[in-house]
N, CA, C and O of each residue as an XYZ file, in Angstrom:
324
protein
N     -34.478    -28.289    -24.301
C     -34.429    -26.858    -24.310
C     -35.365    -26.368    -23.217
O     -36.536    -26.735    -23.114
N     -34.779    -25.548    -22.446
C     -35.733    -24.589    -21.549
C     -35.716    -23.374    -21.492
O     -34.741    -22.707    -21.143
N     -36.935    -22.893    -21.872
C     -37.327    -21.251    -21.901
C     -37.182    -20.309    -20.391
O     -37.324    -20.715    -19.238
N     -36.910    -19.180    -20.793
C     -37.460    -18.623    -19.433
C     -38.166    -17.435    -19.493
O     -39.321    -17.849    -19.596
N     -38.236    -15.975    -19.496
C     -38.998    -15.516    -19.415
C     -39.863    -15.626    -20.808
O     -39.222    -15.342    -21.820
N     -40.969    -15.928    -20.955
C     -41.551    -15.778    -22.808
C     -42.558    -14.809    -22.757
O     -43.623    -15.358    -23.038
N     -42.708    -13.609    -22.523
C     -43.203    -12.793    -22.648
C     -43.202    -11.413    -23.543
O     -44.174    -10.749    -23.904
N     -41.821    -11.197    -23.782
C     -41.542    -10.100    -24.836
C     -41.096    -10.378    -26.031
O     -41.217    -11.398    -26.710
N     -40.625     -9.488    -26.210
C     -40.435    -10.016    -28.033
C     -38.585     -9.794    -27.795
O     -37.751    -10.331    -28.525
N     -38.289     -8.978    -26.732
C     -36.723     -8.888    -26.709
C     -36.631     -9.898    -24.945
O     -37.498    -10.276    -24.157
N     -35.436     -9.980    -24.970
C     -35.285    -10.036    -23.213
C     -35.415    -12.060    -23.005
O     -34.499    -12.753    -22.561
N     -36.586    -12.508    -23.401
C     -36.321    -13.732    -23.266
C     -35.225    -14.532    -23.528
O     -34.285    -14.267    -24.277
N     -35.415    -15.599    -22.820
C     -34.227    -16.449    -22.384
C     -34.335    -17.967    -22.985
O     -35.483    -18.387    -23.131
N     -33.170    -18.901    -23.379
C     -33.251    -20.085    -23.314
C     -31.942    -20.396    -22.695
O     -31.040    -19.683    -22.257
N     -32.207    -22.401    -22.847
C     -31.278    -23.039    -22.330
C     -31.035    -24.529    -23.110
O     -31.867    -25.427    -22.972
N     -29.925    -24.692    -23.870
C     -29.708    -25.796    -24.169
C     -28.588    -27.208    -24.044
O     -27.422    -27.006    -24.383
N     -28.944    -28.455    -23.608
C     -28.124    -29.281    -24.070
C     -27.836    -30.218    -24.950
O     -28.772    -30.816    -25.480
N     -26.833    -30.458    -25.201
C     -26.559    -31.255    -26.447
C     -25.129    -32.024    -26.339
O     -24.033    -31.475    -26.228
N     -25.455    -33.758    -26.412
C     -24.054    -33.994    -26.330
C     -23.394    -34.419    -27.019
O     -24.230    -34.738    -27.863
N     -22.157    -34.840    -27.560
C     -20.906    -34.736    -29.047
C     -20.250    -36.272    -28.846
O     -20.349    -37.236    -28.087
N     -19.931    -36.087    -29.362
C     -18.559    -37.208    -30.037
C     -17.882    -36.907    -30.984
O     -18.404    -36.859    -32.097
N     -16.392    -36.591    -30.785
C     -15.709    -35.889    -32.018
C     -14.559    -36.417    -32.252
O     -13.646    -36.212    -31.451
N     -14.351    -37.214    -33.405
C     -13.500    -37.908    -33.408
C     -11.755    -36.665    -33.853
O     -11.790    -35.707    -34.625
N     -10.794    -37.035    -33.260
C     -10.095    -36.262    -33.667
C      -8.529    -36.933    -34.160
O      -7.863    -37.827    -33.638
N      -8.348    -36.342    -35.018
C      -6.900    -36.619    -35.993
C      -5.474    -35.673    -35.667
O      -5.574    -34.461    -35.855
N      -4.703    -36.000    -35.383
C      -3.359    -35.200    -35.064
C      -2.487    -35.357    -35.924
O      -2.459    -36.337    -36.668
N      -1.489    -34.233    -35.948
C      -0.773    -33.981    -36.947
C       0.617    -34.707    -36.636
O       0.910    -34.306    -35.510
N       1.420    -35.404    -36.988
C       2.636    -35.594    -36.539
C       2.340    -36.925    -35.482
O       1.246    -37.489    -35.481
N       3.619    -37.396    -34.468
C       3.542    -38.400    -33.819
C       2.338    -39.094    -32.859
O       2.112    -40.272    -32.584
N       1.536    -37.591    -32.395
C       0.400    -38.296    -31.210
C      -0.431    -39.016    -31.883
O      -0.351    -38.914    -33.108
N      -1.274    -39.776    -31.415
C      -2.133    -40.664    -32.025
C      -3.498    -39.860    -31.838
O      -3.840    -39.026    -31.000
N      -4.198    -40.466    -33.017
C      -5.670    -40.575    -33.287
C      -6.069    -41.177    -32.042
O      -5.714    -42.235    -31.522
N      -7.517    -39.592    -31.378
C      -7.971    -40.074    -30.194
C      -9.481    -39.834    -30.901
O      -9.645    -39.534    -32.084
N     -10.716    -40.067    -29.749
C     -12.615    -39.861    -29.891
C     -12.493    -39.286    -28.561
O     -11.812    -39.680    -27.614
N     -13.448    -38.057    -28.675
C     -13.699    -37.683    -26.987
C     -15.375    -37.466    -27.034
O     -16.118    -37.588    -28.008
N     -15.591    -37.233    -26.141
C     -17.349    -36.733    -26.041
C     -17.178    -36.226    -24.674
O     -16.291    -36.460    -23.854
N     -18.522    -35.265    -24.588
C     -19.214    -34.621    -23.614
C     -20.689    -34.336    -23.927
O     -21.680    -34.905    -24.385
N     -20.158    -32.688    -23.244
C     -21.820    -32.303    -23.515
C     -21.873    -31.037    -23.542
O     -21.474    -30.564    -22.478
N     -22.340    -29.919    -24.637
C     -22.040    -28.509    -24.649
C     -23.724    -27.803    -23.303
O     -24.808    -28.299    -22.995
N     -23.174    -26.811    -23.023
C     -24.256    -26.262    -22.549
C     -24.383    -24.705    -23.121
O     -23.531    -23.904    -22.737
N     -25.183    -24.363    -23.817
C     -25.578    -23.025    -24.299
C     -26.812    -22.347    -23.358
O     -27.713    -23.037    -22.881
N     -26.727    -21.202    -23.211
C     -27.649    -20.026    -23.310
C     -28.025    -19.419    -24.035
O     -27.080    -18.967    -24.682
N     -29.149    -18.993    -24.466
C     -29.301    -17.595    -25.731
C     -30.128    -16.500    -24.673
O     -30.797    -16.599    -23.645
N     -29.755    -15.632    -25.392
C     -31.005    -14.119    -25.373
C     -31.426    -13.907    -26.429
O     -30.677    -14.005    -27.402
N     -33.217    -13.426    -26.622
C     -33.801    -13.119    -27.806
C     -33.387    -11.445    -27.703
O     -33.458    -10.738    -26.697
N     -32.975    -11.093    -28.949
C     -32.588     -9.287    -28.850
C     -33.392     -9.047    -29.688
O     -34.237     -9.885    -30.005
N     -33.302     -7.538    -30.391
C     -33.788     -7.113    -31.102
C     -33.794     -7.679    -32.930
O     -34.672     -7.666    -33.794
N     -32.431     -8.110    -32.916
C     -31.814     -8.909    -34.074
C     -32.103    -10.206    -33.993
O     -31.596    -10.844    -34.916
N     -32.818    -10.934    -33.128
C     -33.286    -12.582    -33.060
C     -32.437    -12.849    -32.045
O     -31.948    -11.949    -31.363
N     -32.162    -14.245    -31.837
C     -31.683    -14.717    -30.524
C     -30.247    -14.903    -31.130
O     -29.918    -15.190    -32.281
N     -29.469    -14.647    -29.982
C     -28.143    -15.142    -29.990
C     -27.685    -15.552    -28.629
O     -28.247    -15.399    -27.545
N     -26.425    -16.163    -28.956
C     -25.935    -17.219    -28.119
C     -25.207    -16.278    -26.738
O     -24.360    -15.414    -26.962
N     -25.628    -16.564    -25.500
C     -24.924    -15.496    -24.109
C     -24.054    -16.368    -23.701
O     -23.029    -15.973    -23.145
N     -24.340    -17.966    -23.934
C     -22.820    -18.389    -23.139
C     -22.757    -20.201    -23.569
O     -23.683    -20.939    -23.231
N     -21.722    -20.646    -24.226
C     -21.520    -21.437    -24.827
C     -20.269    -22.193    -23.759
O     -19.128    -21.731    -23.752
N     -20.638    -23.334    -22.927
C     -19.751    -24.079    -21.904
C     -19.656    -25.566    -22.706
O     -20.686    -26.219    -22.876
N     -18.368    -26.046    -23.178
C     -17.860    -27.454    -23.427
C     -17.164    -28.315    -22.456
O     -16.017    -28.077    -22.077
N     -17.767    -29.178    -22.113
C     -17.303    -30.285    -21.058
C     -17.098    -31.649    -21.519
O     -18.049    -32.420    -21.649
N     -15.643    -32.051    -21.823
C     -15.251    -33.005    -22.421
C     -15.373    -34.245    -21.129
O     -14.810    -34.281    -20.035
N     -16.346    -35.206    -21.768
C     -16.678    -36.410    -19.909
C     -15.720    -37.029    -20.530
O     -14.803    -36.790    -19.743
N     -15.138    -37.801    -21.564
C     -14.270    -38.921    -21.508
C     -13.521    -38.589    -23.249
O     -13.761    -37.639    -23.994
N     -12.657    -39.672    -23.449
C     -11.458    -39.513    -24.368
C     -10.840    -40.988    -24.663
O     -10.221    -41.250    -23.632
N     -10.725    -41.884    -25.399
C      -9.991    -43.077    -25.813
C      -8.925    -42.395    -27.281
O      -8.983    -41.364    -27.950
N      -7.930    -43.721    -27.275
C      -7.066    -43.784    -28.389
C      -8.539    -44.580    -29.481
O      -9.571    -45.231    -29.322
N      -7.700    -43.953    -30.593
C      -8.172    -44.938    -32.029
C      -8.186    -46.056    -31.295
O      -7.833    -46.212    -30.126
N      -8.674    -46.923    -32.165
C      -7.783    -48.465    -32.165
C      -6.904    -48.625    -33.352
O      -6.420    -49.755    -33.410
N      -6.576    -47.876    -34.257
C      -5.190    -47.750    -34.880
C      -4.049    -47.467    -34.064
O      -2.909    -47.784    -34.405
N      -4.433    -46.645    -32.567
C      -3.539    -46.075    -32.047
C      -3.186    -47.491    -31.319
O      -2.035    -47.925    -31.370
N      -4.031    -48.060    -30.765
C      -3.554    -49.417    -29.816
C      -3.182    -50.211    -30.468
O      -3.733    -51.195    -29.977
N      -2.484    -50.630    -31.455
C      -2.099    -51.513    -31.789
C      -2.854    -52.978    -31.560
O      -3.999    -53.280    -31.221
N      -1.902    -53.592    -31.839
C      -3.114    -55.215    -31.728
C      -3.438    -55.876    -30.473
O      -3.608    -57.092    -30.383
N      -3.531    -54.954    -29.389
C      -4.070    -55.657    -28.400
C      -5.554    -55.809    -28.420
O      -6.266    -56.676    -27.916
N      -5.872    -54.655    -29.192
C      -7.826    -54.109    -29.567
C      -8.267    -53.589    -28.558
O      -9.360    -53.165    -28.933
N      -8.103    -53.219    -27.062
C      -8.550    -52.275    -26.345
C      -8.067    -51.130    -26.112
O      -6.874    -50.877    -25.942
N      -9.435    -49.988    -26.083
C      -9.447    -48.628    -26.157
C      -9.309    -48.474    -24.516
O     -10.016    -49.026    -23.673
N      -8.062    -47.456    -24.270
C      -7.671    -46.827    -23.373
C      -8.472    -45.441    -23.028
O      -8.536    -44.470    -23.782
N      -8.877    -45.513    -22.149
C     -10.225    -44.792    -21.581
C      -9.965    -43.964    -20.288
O      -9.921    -44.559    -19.211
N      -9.757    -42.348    -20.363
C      -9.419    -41.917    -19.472
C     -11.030    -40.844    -19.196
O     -11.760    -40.482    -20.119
N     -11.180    -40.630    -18.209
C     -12.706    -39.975    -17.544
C     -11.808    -38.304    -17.585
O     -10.582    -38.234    -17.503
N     -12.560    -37.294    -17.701
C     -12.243    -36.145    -17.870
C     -13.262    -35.163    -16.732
O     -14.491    -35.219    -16.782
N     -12.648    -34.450    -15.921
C     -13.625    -34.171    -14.882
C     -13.348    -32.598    -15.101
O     -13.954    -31.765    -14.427
């Protein structure tokens, strides 16, 4: 996390990252995939406490299950830019 101005009680700033892994389930024929990245948030402190100014999701990569691959056992691995 990085602050930026910390001086008032309104107006200040942060900055956060944080990164995921989310496994995900589909409905119907596509297969069970896992992706990850890394979210990037902003907040502003207001009068009401801090809330969120800008919430960016960047998915870096994505494989099948290995239910989805069948019995070969390797996860198909595509990079997400």
């Amino acid at each position: 996390m990085r602050f930026g101005i910390r001086e008032q009680d309104t107006g200040d700033t942060a900055e956060m990252q944080a990164d995921y892994v989310t496994p995900m389930a589909t409905a119907g024929p596509a297969p069970d995939f896992v992706c990850g990245g890394r979210y990037a948030v902003a907040a502003l402190r207001t009068d009401d406490g801090w809330r969120l100014s800008e919430v960016v999701v960047r998915e870096k990569w994505r494989r099948l299950s290995r239910a989805a691959d069948g019995a070969c056992g390797q996860l198909a691995r595509r990079p997400v830019f």
